[in-house]
Coordinates of C-alpha atoms in Angstrom, one line a residue:
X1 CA 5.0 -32.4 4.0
X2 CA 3.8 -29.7 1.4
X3 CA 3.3 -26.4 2.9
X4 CA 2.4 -22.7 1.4
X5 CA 3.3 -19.5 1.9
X6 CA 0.5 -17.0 0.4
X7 CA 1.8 -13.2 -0.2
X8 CA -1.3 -10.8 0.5
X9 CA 0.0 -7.6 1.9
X10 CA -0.4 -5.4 -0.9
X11 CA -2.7 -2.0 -1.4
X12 CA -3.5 -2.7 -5.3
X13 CA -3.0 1.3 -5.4
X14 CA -3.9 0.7 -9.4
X15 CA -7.2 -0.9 -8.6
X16 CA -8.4 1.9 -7.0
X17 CA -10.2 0.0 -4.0
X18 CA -11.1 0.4 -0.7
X19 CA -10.3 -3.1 -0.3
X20 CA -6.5 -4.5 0.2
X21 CA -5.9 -6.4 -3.8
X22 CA -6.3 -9.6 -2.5
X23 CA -10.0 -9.3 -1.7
X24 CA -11.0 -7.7 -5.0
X25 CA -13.1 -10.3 -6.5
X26 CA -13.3 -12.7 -9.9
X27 CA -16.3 -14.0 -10.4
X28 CA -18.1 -12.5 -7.5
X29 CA -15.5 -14.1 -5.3
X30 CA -11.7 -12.8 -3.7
X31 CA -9.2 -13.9 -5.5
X32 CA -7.4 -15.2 -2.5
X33 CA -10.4 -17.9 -2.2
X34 CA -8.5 -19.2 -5.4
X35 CA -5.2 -19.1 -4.1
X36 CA -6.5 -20.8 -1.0
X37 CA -8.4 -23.3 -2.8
X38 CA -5.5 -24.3 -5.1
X39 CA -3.2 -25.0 -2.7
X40 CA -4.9 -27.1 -1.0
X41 CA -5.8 -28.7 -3.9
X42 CA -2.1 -29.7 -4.1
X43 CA -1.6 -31.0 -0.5
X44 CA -0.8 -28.3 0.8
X45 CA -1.6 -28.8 4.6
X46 CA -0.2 -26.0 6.6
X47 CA -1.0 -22.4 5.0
X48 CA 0.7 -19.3 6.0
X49 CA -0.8 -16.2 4.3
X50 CA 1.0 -12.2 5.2
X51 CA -1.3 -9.7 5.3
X52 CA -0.1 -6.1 5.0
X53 CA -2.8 -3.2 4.1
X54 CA -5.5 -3.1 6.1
X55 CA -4.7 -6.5 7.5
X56 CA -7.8 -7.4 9.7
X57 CA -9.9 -7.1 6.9
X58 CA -7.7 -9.9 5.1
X59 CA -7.5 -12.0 8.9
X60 CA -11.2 -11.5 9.4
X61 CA -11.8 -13.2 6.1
X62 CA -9.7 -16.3 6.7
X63 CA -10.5 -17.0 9.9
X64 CA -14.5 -17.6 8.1
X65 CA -12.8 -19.4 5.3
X66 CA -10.7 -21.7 7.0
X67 CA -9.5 -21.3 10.8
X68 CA -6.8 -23.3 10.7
X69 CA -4.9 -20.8 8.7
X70 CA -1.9 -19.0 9.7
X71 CA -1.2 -15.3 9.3
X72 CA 2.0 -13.6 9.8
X73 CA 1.8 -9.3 9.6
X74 CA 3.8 -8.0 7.4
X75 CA 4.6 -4.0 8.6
X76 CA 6.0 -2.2 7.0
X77 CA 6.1 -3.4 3.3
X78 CA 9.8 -3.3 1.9
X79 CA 9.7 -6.2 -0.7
X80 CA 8.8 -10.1 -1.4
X81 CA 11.8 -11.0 0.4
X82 CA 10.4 -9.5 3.2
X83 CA 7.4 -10.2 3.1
X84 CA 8.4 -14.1 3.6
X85 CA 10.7 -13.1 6.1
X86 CA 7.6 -12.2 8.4
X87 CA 7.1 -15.6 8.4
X88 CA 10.1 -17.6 9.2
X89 CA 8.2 -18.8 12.7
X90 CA 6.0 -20.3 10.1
X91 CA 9.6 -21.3 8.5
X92 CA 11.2 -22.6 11.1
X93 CA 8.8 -24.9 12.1
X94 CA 8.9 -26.6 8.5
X95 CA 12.3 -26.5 7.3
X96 CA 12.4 -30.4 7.0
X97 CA 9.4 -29.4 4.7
X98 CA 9.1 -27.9 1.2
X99 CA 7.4 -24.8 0.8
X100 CA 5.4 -23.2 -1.5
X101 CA 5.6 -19.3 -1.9
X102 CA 3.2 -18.1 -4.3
X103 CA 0.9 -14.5 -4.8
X104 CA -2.6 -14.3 -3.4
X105 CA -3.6 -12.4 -6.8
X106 CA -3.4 -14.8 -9.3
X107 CA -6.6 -16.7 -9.3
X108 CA -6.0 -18.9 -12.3
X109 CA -3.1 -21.0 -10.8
X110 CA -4.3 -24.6 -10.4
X111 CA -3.2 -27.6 -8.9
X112 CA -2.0 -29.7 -12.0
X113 CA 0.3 -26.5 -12.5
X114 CA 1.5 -26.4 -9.1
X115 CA 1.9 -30.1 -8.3
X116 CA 3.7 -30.1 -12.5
X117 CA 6.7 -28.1 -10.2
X118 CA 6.5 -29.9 -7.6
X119 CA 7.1 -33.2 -9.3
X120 CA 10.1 -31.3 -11.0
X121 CA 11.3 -30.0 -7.3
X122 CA 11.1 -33.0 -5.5
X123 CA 12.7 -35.4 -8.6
X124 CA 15.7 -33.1 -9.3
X125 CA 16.3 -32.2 -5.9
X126 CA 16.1 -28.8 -5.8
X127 CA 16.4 -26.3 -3.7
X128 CA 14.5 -23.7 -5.5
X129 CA 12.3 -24.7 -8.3
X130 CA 10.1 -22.1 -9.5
X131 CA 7.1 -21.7 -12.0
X132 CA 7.9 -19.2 -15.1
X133 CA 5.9 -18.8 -18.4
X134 CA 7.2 -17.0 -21.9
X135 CA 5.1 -14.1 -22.8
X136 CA 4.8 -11.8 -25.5
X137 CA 4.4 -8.7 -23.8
X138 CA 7.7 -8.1 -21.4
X139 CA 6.5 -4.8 -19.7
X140 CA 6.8 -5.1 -15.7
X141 CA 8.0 -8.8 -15.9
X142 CA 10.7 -10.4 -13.8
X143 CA 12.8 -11.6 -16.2
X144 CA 14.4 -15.4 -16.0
X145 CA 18.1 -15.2 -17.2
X146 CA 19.5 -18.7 -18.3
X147 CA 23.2 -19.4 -19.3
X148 CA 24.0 -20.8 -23.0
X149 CA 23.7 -23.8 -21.8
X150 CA 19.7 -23.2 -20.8
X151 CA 20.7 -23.6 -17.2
X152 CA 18.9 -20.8 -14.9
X153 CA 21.6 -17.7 -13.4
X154 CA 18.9 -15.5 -11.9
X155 CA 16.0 -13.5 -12.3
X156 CA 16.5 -9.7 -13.0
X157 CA 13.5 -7.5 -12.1
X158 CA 12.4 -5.0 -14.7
X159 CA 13.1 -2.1 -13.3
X160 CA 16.6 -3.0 -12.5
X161 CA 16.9 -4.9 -15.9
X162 CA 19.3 -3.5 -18.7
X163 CA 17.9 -2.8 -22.2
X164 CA 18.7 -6.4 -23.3
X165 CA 17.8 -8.2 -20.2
X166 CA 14.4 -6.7 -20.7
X167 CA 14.2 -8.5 -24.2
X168 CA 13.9 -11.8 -22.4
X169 CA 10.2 -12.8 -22.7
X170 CA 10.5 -16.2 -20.0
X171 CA 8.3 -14.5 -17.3
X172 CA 9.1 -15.4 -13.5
X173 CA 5.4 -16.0 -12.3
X174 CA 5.9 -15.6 -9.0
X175 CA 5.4 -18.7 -7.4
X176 CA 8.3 -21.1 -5.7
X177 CA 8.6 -24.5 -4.2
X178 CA 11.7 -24.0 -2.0
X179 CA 13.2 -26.7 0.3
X180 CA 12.4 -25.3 3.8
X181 CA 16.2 -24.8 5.3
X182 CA 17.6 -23.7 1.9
X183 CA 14.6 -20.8 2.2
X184 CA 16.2 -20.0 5.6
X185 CA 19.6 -19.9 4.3
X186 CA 18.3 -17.7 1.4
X187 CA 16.5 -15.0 3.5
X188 CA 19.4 -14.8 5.8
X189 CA 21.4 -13.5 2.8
X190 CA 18.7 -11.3 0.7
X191 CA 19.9 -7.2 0.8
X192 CA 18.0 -4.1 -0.6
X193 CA 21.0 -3.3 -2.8
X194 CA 18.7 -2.4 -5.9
X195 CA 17.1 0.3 -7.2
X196 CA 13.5 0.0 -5.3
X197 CA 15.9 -0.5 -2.0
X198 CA 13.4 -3.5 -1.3
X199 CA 14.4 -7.3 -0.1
X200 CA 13.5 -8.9 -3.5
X201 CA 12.8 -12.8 -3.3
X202 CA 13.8 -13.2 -6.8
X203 CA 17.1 -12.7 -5.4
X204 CA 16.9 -16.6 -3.6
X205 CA 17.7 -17.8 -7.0
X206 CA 21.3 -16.2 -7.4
X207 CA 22.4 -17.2 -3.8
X208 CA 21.4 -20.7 -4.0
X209 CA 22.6 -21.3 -7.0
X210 CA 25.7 -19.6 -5.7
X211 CA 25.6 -21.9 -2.4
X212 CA 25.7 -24.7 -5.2
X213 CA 22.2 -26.0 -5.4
X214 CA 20.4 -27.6 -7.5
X215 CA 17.7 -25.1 -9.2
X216 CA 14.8 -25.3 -11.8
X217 CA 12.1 -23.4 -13.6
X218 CA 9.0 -25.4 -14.8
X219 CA 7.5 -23.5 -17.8
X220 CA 4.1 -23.8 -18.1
X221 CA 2.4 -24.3 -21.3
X222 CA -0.8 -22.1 -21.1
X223 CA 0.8 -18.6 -19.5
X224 CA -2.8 -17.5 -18.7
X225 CA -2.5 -19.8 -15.4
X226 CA -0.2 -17.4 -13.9
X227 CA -1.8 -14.3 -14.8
X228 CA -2.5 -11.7 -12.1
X229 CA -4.6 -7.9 -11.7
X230 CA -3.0 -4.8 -11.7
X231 CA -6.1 -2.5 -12.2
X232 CA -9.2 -2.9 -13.4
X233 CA -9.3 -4.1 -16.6
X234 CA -6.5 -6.7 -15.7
X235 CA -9.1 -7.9 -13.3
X236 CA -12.0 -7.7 -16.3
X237 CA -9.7 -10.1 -18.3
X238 CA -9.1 -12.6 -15.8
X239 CA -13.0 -12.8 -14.5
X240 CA -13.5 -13.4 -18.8
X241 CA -11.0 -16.1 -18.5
X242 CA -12.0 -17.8 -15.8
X243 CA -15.5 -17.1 -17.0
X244 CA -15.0 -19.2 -20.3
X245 CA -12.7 -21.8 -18.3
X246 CA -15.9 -23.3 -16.2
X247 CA -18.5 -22.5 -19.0
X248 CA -16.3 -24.4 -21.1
X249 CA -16.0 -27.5 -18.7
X250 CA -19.3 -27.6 -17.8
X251 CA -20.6 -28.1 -21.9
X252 CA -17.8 -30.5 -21.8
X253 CA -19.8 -32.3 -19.2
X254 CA -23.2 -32.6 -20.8
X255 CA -24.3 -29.1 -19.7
X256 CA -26.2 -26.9 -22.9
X257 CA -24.5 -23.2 -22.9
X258 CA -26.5 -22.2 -26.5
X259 CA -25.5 -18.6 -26.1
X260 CA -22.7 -17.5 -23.2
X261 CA -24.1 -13.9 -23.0
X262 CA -23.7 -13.0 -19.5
X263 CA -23.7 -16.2 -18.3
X264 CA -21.8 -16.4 -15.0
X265 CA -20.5 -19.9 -13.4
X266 CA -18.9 -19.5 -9.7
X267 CA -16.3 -22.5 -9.6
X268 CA -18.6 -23.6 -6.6
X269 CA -21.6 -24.9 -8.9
X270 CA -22.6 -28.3 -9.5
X271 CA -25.1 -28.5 -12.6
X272 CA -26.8 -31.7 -14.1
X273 CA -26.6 -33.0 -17.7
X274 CA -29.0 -32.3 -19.8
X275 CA -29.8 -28.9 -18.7
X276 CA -29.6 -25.6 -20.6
X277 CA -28.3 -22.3 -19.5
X278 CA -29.9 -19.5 -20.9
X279 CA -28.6 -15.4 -21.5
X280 CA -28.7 -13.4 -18.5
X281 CA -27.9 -16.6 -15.8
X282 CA -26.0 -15.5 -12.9
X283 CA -25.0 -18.9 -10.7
X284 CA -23.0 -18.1 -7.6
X285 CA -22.0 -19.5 -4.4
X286 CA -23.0 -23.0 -3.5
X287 CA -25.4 -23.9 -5.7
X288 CA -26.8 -26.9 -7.1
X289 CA -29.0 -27.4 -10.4
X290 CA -30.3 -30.4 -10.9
X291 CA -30.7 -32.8 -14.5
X292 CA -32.7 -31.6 -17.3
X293 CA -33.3 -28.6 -16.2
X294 CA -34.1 -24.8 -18.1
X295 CA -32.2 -22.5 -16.2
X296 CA -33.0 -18.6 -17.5
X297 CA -32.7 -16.3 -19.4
X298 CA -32.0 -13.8 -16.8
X299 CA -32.0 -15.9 -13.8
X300 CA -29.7 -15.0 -10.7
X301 CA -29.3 -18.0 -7.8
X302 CA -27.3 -17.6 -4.4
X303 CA -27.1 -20.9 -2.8
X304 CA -29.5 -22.4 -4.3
X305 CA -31.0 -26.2 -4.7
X306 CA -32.8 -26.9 -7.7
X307 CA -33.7 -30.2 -8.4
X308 CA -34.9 -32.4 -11.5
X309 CA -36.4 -31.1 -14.8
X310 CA -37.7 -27.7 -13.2
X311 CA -37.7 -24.2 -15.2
X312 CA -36.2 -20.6 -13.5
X313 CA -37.3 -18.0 -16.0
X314 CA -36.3 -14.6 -14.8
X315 CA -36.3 -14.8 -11.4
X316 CA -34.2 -14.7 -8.4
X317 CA -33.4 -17.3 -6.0
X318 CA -31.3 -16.7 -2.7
X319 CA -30.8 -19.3 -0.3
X320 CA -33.8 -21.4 -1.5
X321 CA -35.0 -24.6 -2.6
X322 CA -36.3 -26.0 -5.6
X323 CA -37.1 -30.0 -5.5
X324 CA -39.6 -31.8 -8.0
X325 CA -43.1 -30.2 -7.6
X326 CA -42.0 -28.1 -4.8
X327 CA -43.7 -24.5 -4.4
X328 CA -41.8 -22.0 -6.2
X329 CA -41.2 -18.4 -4.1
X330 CA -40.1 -15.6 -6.8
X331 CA -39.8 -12.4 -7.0
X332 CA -39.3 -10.0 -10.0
X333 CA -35.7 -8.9 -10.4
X334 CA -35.5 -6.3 -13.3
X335 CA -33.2 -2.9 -13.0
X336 CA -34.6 -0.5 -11.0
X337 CA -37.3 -2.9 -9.9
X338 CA -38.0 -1.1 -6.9
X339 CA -39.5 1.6 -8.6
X340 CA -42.5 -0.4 -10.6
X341 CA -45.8 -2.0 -8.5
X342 CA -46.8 -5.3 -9.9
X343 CA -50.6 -6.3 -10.0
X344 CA -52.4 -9.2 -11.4
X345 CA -49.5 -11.5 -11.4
X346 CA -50.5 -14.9 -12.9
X347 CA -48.6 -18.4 -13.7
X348 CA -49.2 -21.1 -15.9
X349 CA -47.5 -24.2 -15.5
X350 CA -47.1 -26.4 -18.3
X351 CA -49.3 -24.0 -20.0
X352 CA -52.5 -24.4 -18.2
X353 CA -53.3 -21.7 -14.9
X354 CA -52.0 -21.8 -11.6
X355 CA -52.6 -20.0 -8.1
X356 CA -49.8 -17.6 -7.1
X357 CA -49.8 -16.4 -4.0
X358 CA -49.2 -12.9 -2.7
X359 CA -46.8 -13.1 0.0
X360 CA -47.0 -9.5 0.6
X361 CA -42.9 -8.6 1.0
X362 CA -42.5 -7.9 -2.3
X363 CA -42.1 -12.5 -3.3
X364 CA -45.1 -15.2 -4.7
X365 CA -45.3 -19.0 -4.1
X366 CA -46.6 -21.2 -6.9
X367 CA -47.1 -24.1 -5.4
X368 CA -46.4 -27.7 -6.3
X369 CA -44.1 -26.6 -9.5
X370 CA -44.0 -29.9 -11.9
X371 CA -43.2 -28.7 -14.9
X372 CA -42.5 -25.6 -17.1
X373 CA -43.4 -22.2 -15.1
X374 CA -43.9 -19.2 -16.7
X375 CA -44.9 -15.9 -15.1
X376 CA -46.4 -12.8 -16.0
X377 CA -47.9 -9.5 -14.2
X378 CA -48.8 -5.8 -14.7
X379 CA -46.3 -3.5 -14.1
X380 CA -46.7 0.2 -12.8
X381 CA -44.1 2.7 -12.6
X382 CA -44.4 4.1 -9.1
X383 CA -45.9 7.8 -8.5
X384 CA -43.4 10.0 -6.5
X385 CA -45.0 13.6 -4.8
X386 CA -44.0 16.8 -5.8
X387 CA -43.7 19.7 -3.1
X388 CA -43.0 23.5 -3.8
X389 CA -42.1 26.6 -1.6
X390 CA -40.7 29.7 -1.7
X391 CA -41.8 33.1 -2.4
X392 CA -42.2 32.7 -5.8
X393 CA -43.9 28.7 -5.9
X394 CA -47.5 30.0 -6.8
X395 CA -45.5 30.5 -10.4
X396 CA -45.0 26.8 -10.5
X397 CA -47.0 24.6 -12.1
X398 CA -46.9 20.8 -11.1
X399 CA -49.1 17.9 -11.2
X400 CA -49.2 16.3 -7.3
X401 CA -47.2 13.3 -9.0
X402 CA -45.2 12.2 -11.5
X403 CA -44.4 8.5 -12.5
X404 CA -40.7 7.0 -11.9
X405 CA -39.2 6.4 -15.8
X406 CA -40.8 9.0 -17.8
X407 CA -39.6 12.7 -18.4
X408 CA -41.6 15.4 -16.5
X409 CA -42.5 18.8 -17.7
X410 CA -43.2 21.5 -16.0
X411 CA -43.4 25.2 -15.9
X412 CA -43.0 28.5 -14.2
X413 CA -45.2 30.9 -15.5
X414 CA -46.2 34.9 -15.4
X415 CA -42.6 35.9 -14.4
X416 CA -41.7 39.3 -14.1
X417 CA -38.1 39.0 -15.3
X418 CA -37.8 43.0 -16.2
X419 CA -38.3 43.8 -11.9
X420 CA -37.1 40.0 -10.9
X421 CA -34.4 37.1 -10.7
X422 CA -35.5 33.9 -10.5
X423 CA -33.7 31.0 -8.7
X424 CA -35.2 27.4 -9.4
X425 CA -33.4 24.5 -6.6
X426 CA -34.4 21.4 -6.2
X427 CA -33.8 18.0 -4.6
X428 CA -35.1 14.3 -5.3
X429 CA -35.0 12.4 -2.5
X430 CA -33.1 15.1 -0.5
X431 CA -30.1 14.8 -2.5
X432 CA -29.5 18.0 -5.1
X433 CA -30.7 17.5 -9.2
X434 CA -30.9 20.1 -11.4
X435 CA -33.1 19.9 -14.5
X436 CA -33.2 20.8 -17.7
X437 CA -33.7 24.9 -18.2
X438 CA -35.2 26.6 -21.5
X439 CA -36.0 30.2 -20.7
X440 CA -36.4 30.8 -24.2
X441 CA -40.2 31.5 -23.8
X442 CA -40.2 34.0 -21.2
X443 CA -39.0 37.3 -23.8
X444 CA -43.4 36.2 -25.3
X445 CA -44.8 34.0 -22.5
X446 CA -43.5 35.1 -19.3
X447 CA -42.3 31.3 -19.0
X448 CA -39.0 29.3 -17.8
X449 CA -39.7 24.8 -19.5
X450 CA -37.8 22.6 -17.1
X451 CA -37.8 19.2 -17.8
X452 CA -36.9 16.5 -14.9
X453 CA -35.3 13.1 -16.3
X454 CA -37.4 10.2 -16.2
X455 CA -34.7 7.8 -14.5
X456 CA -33.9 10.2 -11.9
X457 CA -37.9 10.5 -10.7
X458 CA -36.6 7.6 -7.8
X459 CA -38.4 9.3 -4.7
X460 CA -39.7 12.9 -3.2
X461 CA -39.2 15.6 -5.2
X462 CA -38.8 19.1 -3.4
X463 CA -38.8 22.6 -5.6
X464 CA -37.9 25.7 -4.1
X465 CA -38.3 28.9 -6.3
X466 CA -37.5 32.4 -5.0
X467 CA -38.1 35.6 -6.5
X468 CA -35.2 38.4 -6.1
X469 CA -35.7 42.2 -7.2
X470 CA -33.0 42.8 -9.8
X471 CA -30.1 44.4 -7.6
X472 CA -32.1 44.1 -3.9
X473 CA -32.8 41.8 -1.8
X474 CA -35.4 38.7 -2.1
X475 CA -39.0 40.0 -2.0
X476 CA -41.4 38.8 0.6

């Protein structure tokens, strides 16, 4: 039987999240889910995954994914080696088994790669038989050491790795099919002798080998499949990967991507042939588009079903259902929607004029949606009320409202600055904004110009201005 091991105790200190590495996402979705989802793609059917940094948050997520997985708690961290070791009840109860270890961060491993080492384990006979890819950058890699002969002696860890070791570019990707008892014997035998004083499972390679067993590396010919995240914009390249990866497959399969402009495919979709995916298309979770359909541009769907030959132009759909003249619920979905009214919304369906209904929460049903739908409405940016006190507001001048989007002027006038200081504060939705200042007009006009930002008019604005004499005390 083929079991798996997932390693997903780590903080990600580089990614700067709240969240423990595992759960940062690609494609709107944890990486883990990958990792999960590729394993047991390969057979894999007992899964034991150890959680380390902030643990519950990793169990909780599992346990909605897929009950029947293991965990094992992994505290405190000192290493991969002993990371597994929190495991070996999982171990033990498989060591007539063979076991995959592999890292819950590298979302691009697939099956074909991990059932490629498998076939390579199980006909050799090997103990060990990991996964390894040559790279051109060496920087942080574990590096695979072979003898002149191209057999495998051990894998050397960068940190510990002399100036030539570190020239070898044959990347250890982190991911081992072990025979289960040989694993045991391994672990039994793995020291923190090295310079991070951490139980290294790279070290399972030397003592096996050692032990004289039978050991392997199966070198994968695309090296992006074992790519993981460090920070950020590791994460940003594997999300573009993966990205292209499904976009690529799907025009493969009779799907129209004209333009891949922020176009984003979950691995979850199913999507007809014959239909076109428009700039701006955001498809996530499990949803379903249908044949011969227009999908965008700028078209977000959660969950969605869509059915035959229908047209999503700019809208949202969460959780909803589009069949072959269904109604149509939509709502607008712009940046900073909330901050516009819509009136006189209208729809035309295959170019002649259909009802649309006012659902009052913000949505509109067109009903009975054969054909091509296209929407349009009047948009108003939303008024926001201006309130002034202290003892100097009657110097203020201010309309009672100013429209979101659009920079607001205003002034405080007949100032006294030779007997006063003025202090100007103000807060927009009861959090502190300062605007613009030009006091160049007050030495002529007795004037201070301030100047609020039009994207920061977002809700109540509150202005307190407050006369002091120069050297006393505020005035009353």
């Amino acid at each position: 039987m083929k079991c798996a091991i997932i390693l997903a105790g780590g903080k990600g200190t580089r990614m700067k999240a709240d969240c423990p590495k595992v759960m940062c996402k690609v494609l709107m979705k944890p990486m883990i889910d990958y990792v999960v989802s590729a394993v047991k793609s390969a057979g894999c059917a007992a899964i034991c995954v150890i959680t380390g940094y902030r643990h519950t948050e990793v169990e909780d997520h599992l346990r909605n994914l897929d009950p029947t997985i293991e965990t094992a708690l992994q505290e405190p961290q000192l290493g991969t080696g002993h990371a597994v070791m929190c495991a070996r009840d999982f171990i033990e109860r498989h060591r007539g088994d063979d076991i995959l270890v592999l890292n819950g961060d590298g979302p691009l491993l697939d099956e074909p790669t991990i059932n490629g080492a498998y076939a390579l384990h199980k006909s050799e006979g090997n103990a060990i038989t990991l996964i390894s890819a040559l790279v051109e950058d060496t920087n942080g890699i574990g590096h695979i050491k072979r003898s002149a002969d191209g057999k495998l002696q051990c894998i050397v860890e960068h940190k510990d790795a002399t100036e030539e070791e570190k020239k070898i570019n044959e990347s250890n990707a982190g991911c081992y099919w072990f025979m289960g008892d040989k694993l045991l014997y391994a672990l039994d035998r793995i020291t923190n002798q090295n310079a991070q004083n951490e139980y290294y499972l790279t070290d399972s390679l030397s003592i096996l080998l050692g032990a004289g067993n039978g050991a392997n590396a199966y070198v994968v010919e695309n090296s992006d499949v074992v790519l993981g995240a460090n920070d950020r914009a590791q994460l940003h390249i594997l999300n573009e990967i993966l990205r292209h990866k499904i976009m690529h497959q799907w025009m493969v399969d009779g799907v129209d991507i004209p333009c891949t402009d922020g176009v984003m495919i979950a691995d979850t979709v199913q999507i007809g042939t014959g239909t076109t995916i428009l700039p701006g298309t955001i498809l996530l979770g499990n949803t379903t588009i249908g044949k011969d359909c227009l999908i965008g541009p700028n078209t977000y769907i959660m969950d969605g079903t869509v059915g035959n030959g229908v047209t999503l132009d700019n809208v949202k759909l969460t959780d909803s259902t589009v069949e072959d003249g269904a109604d149509y619920i939509f709502s607008k979905t712009d940046k900073d929607e909330s901050h516009y009214e819509y009136t006189d919304v209208k729809a035309t369906v295959n170019d002649e004029n259909v009802a649309v209904i006012d659902n009052g929460d913000g949505t509109y049903t067109v009903k009975n949606v054969t054909g091509d739908l296209t929407v349009t409405g009047k948009r108003t940016a939303k008024q926001y009320p201006i309130t002034v006190d202290g003892n100097a507001k009657g110097c203020i001048r201010v309309a009672d409202t100013v429209p979101y989007g659009t920079d607001y002027d205003f002034t405080a006038e007949e100032l006294e600055t030779d007997k006063y200081d003025y202090t100007l504060t103000m807060t927009i939705n009861g959090k502190p904004y300062t605007p613009e200042f030009d006091d160049s007009y007050v030495s002529f006009m007795n004037t201070y110009f301030y100047t609020i930002k039009g994207d920061a008019i977002t809700g109540n604005i509150h202005i307190t201005f407050t006369q002091t004499e120069k050297g006393g005390a505020e005035t009353t």
